[in-house]
Coordinates of C-alpha atoms and ligand atoms in Angstrom, one line a residue:
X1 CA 74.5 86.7 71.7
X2 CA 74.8 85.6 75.3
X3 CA 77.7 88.2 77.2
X4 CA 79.8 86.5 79.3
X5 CA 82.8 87.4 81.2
X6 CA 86.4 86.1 81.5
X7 CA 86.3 83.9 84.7
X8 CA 83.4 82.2 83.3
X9 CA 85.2 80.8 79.9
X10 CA 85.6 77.5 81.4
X11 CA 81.7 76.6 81.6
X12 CA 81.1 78.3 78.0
X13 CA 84.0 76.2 76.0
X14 CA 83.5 75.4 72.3
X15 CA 80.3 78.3 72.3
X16 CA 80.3 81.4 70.9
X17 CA 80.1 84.3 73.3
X18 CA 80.5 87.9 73.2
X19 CA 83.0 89.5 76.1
X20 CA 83.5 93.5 76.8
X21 CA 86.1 94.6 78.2
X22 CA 89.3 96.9 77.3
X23 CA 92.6 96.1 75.0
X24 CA 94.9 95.2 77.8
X25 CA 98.2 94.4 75.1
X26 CA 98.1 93.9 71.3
X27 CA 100.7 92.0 69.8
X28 CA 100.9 91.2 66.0
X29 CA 102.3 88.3 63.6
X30 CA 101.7 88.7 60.0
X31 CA 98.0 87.6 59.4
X32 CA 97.1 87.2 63.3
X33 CA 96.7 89.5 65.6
X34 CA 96.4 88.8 69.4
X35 CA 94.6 91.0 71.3
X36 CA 94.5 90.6 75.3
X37 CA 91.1 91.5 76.4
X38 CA 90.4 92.4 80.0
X39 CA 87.1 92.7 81.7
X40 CA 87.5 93.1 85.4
X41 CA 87.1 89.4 86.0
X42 CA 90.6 88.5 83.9
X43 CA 92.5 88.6 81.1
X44 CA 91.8 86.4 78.1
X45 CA 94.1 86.5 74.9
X46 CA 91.9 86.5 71.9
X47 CA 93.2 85.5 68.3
X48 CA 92.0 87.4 64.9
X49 CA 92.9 85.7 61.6
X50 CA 92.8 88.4 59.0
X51 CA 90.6 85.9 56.4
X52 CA 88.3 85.5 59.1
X53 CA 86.9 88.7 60.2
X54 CA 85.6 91.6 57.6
X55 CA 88.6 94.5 56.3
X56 CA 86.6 96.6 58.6
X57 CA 87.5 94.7 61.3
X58 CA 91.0 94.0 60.8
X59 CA 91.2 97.6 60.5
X60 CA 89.3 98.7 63.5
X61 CA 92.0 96.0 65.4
X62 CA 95.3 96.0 64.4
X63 CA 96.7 99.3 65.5
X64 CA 94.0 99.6 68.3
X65 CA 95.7 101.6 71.3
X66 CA 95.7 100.2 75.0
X67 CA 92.6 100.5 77.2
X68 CA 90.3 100.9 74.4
X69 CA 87.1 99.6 74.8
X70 CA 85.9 97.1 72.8
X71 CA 83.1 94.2 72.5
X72 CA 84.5 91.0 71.3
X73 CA 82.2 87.8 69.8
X74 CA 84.1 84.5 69.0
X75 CA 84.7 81.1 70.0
X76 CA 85.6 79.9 73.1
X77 CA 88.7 77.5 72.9
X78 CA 90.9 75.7 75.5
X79 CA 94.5 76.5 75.2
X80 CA 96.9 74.8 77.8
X81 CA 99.1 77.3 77.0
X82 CA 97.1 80.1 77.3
X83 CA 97.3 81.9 81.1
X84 CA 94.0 81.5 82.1
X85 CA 93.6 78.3 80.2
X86 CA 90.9 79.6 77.4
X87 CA 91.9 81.5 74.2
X88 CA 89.1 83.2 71.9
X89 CA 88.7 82.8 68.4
X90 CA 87.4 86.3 67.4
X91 CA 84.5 86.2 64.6
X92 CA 83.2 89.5 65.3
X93 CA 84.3 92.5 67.2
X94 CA 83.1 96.5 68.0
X95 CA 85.3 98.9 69.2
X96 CA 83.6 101.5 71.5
X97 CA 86.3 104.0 71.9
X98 CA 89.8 103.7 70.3
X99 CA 92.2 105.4 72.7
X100 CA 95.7 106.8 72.3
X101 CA 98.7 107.3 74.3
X102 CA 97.4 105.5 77.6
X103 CA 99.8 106.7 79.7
X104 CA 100.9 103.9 81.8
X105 CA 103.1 101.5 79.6
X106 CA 104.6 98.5 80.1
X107 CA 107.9 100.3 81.3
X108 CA 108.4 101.0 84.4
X109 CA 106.8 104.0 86.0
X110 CA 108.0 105.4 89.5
X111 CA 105.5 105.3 92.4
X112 CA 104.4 109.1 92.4
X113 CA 103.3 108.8 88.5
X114 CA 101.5 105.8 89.4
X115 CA 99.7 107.4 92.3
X116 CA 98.9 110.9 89.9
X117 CA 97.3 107.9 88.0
X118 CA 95.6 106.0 89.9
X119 CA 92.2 106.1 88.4
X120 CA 94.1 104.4 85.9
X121 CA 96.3 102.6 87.7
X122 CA 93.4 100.3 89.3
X123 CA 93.2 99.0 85.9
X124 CA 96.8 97.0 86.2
X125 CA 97.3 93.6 87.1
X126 CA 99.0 94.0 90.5
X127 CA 96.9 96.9 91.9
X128 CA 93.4 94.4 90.5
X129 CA 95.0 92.0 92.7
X130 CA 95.7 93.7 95.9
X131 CA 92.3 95.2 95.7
X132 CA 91.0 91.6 95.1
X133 CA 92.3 90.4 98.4
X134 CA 90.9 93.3 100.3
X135 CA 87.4 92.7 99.1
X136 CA 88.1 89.3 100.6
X137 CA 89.7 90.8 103.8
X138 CA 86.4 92.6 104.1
X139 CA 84.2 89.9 103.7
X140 CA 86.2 87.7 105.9
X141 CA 85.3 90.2 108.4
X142 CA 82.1 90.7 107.9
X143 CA 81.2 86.9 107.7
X144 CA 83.6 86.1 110.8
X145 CA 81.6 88.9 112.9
X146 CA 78.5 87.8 111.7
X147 CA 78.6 84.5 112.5
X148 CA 79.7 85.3 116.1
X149 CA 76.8 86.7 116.5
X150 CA 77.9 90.5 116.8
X151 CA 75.7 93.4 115.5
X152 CA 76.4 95.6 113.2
X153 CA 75.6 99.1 114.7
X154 CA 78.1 102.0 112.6
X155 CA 79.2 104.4 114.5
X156 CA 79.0 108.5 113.3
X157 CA 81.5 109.6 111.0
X158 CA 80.9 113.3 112.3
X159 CA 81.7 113.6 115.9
X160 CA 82.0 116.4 118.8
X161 CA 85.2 115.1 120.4
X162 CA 88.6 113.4 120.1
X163 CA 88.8 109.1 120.9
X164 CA 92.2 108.8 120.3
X165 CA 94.0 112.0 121.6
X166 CA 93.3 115.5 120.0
X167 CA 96.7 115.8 117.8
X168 CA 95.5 113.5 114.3
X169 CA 91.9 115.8 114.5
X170 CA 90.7 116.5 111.4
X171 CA 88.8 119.7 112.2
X172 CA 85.2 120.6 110.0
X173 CA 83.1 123.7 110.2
X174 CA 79.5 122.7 111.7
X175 CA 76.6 124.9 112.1
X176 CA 76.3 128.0 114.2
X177 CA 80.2 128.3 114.4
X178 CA 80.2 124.9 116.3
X179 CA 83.0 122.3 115.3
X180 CA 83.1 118.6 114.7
X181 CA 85.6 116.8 113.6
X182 CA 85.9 113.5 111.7
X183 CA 85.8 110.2 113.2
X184 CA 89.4 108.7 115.0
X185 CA 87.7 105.3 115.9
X186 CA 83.8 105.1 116.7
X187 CA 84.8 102.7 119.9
X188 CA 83.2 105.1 122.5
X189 CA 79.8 104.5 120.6
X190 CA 80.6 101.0 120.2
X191 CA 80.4 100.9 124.3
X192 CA 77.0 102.3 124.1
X193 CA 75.8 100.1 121.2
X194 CA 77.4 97.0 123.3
X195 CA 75.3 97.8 126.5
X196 CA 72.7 97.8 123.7
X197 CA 73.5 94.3 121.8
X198 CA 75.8 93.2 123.9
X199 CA 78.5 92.0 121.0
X200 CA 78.9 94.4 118.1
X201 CA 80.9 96.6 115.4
X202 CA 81.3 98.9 113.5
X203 CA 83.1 99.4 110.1
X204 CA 83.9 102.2 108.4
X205 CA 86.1 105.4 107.5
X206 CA 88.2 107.0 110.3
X207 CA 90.3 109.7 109.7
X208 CA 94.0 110.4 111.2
X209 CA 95.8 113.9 110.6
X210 CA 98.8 112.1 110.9
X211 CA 102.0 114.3 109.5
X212 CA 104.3 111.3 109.5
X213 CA 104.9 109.5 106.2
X214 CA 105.3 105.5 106.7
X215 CA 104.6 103.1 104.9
X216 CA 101.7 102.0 107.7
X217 CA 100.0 105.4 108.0
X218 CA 97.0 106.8 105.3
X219 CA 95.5 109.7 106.9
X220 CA 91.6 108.0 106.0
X221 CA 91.2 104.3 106.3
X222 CA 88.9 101.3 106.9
X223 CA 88.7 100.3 110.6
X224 CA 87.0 97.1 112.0
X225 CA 85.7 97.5 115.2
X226 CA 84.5 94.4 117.3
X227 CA 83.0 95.1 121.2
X228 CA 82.0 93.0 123.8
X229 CA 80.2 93.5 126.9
X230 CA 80.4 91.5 130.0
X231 CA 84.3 90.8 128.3
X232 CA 87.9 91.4 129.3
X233 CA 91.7 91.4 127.8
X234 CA 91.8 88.0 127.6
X235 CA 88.8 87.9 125.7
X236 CA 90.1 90.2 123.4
X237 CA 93.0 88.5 122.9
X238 CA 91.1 85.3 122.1
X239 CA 88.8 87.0 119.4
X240 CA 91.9 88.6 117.7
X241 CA 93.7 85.3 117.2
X242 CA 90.5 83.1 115.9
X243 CA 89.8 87.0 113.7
X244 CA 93.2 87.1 111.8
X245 CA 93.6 83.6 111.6
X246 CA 90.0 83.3 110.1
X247 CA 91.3 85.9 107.4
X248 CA 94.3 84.8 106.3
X249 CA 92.6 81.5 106.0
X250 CA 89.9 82.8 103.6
X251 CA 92.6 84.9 101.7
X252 CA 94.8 81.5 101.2
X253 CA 91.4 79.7 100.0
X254 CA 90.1 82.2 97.7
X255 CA 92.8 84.6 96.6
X256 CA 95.6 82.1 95.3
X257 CA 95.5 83.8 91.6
X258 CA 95.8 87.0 92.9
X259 CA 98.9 85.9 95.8
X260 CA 100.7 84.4 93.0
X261 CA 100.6 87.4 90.8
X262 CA 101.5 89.3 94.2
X263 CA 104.4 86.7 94.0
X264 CA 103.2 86.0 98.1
X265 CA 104.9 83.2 100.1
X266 CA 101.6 81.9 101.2
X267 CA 103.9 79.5 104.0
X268 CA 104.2 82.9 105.8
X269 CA 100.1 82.9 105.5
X270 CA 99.8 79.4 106.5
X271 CA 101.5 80.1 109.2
X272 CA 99.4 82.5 111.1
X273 CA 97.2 79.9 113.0
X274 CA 96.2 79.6 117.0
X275 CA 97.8 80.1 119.4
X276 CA 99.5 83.3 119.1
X277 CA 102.3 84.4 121.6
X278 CA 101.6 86.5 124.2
X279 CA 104.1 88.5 125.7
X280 CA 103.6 91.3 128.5
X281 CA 105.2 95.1 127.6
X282 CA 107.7 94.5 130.5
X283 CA 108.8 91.3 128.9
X284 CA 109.1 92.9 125.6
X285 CA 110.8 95.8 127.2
X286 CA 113.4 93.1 128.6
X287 CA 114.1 91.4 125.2
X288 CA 115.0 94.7 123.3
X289 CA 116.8 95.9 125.6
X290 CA 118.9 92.4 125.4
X291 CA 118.7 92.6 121.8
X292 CA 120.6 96.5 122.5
X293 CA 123.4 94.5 124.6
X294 CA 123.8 91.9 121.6
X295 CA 124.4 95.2 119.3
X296 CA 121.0 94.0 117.6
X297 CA 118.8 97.1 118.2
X298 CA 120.0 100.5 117.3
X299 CA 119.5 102.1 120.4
X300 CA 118.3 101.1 124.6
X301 CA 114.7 100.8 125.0
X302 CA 113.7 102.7 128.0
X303 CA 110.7 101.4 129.8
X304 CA 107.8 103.4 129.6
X305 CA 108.3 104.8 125.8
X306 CA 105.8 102.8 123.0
X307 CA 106.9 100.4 120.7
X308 CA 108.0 101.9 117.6
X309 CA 108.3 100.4 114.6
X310 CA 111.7 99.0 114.4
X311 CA 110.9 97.6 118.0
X312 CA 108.0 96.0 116.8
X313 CA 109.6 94.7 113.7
X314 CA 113.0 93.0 116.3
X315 CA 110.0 91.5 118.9
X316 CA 107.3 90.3 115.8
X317 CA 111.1 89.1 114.0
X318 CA 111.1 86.5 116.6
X319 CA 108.3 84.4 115.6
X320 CA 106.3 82.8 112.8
X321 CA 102.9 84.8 113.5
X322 CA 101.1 88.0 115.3
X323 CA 102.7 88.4 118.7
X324 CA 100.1 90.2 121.0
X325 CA 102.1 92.9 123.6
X326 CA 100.2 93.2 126.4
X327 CA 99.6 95.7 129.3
X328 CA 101.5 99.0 127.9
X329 CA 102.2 101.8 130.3
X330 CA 98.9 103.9 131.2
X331 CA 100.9 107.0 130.2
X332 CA 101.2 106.0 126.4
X333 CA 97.6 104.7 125.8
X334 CA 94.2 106.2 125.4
X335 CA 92.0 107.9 128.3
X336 CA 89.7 105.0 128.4
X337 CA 91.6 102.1 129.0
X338 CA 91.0 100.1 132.4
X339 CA 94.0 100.2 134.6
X340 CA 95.8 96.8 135.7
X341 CA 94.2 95.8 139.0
X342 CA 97.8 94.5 139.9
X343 CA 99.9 97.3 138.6
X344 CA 98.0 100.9 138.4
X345 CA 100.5 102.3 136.4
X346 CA 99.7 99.9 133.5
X347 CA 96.9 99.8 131.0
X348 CA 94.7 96.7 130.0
X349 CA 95.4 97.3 126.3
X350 CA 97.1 95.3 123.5
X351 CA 98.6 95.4 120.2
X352 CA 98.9 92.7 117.9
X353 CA 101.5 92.6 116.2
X354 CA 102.3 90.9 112.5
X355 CA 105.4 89.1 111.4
X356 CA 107.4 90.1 108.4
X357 CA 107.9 93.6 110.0
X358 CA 104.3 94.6 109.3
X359 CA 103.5 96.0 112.7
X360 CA 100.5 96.5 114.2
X361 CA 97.6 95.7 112.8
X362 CA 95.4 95.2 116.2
X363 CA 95.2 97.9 118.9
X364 CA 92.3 97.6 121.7
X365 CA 91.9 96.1 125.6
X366 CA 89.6 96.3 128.2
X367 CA 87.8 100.1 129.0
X368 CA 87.7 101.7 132.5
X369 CA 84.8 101.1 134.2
X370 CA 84.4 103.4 136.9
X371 CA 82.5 106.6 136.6
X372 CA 85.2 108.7 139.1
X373 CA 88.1 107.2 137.3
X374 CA 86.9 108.2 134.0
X375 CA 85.8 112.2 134.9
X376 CA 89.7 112.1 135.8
X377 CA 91.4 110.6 132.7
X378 CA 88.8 113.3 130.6
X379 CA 90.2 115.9 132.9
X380 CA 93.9 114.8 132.9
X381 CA 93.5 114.9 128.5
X382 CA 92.0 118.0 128.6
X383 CA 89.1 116.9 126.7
X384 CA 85.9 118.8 126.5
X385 CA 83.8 117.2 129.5
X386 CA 80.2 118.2 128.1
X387 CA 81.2 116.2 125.0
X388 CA 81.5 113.1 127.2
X389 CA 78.8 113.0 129.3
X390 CA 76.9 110.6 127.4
X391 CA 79.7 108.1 127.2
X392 CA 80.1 108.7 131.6
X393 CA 76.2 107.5 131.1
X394 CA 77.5 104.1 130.3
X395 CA 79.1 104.3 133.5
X396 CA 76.5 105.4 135.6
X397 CA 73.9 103.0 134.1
X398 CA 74.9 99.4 134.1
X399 CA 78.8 99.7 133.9
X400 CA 80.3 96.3 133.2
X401 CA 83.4 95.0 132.2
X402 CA 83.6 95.2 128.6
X403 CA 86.3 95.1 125.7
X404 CA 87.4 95.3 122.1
X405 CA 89.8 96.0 119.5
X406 CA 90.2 97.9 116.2
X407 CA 92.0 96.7 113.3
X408 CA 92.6 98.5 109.9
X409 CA 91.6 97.2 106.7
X410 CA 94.7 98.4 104.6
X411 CA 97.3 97.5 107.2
X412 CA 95.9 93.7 107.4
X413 CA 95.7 93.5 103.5
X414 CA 98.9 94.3 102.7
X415 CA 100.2 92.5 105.0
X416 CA 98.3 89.6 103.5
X417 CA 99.4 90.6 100.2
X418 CA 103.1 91.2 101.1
X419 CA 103.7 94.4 99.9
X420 CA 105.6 97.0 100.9
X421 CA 103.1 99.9 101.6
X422 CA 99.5 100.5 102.8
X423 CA 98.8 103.0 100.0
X424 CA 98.0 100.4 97.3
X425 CA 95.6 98.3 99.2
X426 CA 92.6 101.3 99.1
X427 CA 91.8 102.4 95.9
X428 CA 92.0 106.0 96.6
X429 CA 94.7 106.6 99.2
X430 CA 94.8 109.9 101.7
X431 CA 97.7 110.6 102.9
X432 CA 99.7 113.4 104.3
X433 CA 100.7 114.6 100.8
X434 CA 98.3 113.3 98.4
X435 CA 94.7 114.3 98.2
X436 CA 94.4 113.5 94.8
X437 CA 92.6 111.9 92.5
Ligands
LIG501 O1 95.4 101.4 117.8 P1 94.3 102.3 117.3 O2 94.5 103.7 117.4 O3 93.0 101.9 118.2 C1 91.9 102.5 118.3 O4 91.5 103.4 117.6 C2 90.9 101.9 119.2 N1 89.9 102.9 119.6 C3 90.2 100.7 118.6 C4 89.3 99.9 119.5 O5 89.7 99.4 120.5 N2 88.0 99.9 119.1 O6 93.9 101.9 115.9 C5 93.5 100.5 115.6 C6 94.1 100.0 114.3 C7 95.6 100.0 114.3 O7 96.1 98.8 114.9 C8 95.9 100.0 112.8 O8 95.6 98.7 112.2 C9 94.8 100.9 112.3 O9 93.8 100.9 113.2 N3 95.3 102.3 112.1 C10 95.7 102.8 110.9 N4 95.8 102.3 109.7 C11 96.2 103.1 108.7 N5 96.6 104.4 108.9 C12 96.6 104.9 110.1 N6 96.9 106.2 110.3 C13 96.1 104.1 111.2 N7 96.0 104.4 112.5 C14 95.5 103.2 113.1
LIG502 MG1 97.4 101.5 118.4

């Protein structure tokens, strides 16, 4: 008997077929029983008629407990009624392992028993979803990359020095009493592998010791890391637009199961299309601090501070999709950035920010390019210069303009999902207090 599973009913209707999966609900009538059968790719109900199937069966089914495993053999039957469109008619069925007392229930759970639970967890309806949209989040980025002709060239996970400032280190013990610590962003390898391939990225874990709790900060995540030689600002600004709106795009084509069981607006997705506003720090400076005068921000922007997040949630509030914030004081950005030509005491960096209060999702610019400028920025962050001289080779041997961004997986997806926090949209978060499972 041929397995199939759920999301492939439609092409097997009127067959028999055997499915294996888990008991997702049971419910009872008299003589029937309806167990919902889940495999991964769906949910199917499934319909046993006592006179139908053997005692042994019947038995084995109608007090089965939820999450047991089970293989199921019956007939495939359309049912316009039925969710997914397909019912089963059960002829035959195995359980593999009867369970009791699965402990999430239909009730409502609060979010710290879910999360002590999240191997099991996964197995829910909402948290298949979310997941399901970041698998295409992924390969939307993969496929947009790809097909721009970028390499990819991954940078080290283990590394001998801070990227983005040296207070989110995550320190580990290497040999002979030396110390690494785990990947902050793999951008200053990305500038080597650029003057290498000229347009590349990297894609994988980076690591934050960040002690704050939001709802935007996991202390391990997924970062995307596109960099261009031969580029500038604006061209990073360009490649972020066409990126995200590529995404959301690919999301709205194959993810509409899963954003209606998210309950998404997918107008708010529809909107997120080219050209996306630009607006320069100083300007964005200027409209909270009008928004302070009109009693609509809690307190006066001073120039000079960065955006937090109820800043960037007023400035992103103003329009439909991202808003990219450009040129940010030097003082409040990484070593590397390249200085304004026009303006010294500004950087050439930008954030792109999301609507719907989501906040950044973007953060990258244009990198310095002189060799002078950058021994002072190394000196000025009190970074360790030997573990930089490789990168000042970059500078020494064929410097060139060149740019990039980074943008995190779990911050884009639930922002394409529309939920509330970036701990459901990995399956195993990190975060400041939760290490576990
Ligand atoms: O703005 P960030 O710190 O930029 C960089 O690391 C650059 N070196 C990237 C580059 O230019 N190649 O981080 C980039 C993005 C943020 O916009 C955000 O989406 C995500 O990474 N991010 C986090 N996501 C979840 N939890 C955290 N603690 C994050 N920190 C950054
Ligand atoms: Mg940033």
């Amino acid at each position: 008997m041929q397995q199939i599973y759920i999301n492939q009913l439609a092409e097997h209707e009127g067959e028999e077929a055997t499915l294996k999966g888990w008991l997702y609900n049971l419910r009872s009538s008299g003589k029937l029983l309806f167990p919902q059968l889940r495999d991964g790719t769906g949910v199917v109900q499934c319909v046993v008629v006592k006179k139908d199937v053997s005692p042994e069966i019947w038995e084995s089914l109608k007090s089965l407990g939820q999450e047991s495993s089970l293989i199921v053999r019956g007939r495939v039957r359309a049912d316009s009624r039925a969710p997914g469109g397909y019912e089963v008619d059960v002829t035959d069925a195995k359980v593999l392992q009867a369970t009791e007392g699965y402990p999430i229930t239909p009730k409502e759970h609060g979010t710290e028993f879910l999360m002590d639970h999240r191997h099991l967890w996964l197995r829910s309806r909402r948290q298949h979803a979310v997941i399901k949209v970041r698998h295409t989040v992924v390969r939307a980025v993969r496929d947009f990359l790809d097909d721009e002709g970028f390499t990819l060239c991954d940078a080290p996970v283990l590394t001998p020095a801070a990227c983005e400032g040296t207070t989110t280190l995550f320190e580990v013990d290497y040999f002979d009493d030396e110390k690494a610590y785990l990947t902050q962003s793999g951008q200053l390898y990305n500038e080597a592998t650029a003057a290498a391939f000229g347009k590349v990225y990297c894609f994988g874990p980076t690591f934050r010791a960040e002690k704050s709790k939001t709802r935007r900060h996991l202390t391990e995540f997924w970062m995307v890391e596109p960099e261009m030689a031969f580029a500038t600002l604006d061209d990073v600004m360009d490649l972020s637009e066409r990126f995200l709106s590529n995404i959301a795009a690919r999301v709205l084509d194959e993810r509409a199961e899963e954003l209606k069981v998210l309950e998404r607006d997918t107008a708010k997705l529809e909107s997120i299309v080219p050209p996306f506003p630009r607006l320069q720090y100083d300007e964005a400076v200027k409209i909270l601090q009008e928004g302070f005068e009109r009693g609509e921000v809690e307190t006066r922007f001073e120039w000079g501070g960065d955006l937090g997040a109820p800043d960037e949630t007023y400035l992103s509030g103003r329009y439909d999709r991202p808003l990219m914030v450009h040129r940010y004081p030097a003082a409040v950005k990484a070593f590397y950035m390249k200085r304004d030509p026009e303006r010294d005491d500004l950087a050439l960096g930008v954030d792109v920010l999301a609507p719907e209060g989501y906040g950044e999702v973007i953060g990258g610019g244009e990198r310095a390019t002189s060799l002078e400028f950058l021994e002072e920025q190394i000196k000025a962050h009190e970074l360790p210069a030997e573990a930089f001289e490789w990168y000042l080779d970059l500078r020494r041997y064929g410097s060139q303009p060149h740019a990039g961004f980074g943008m995190g997986i779990e911050r884009c997806t639930a922002w394409m999902c529309g939920i509330e926090h970036v701990r459901e949209t990995i399956p195993f978060p990190r975060m400041l207090n939760r290490l576990r499972p």
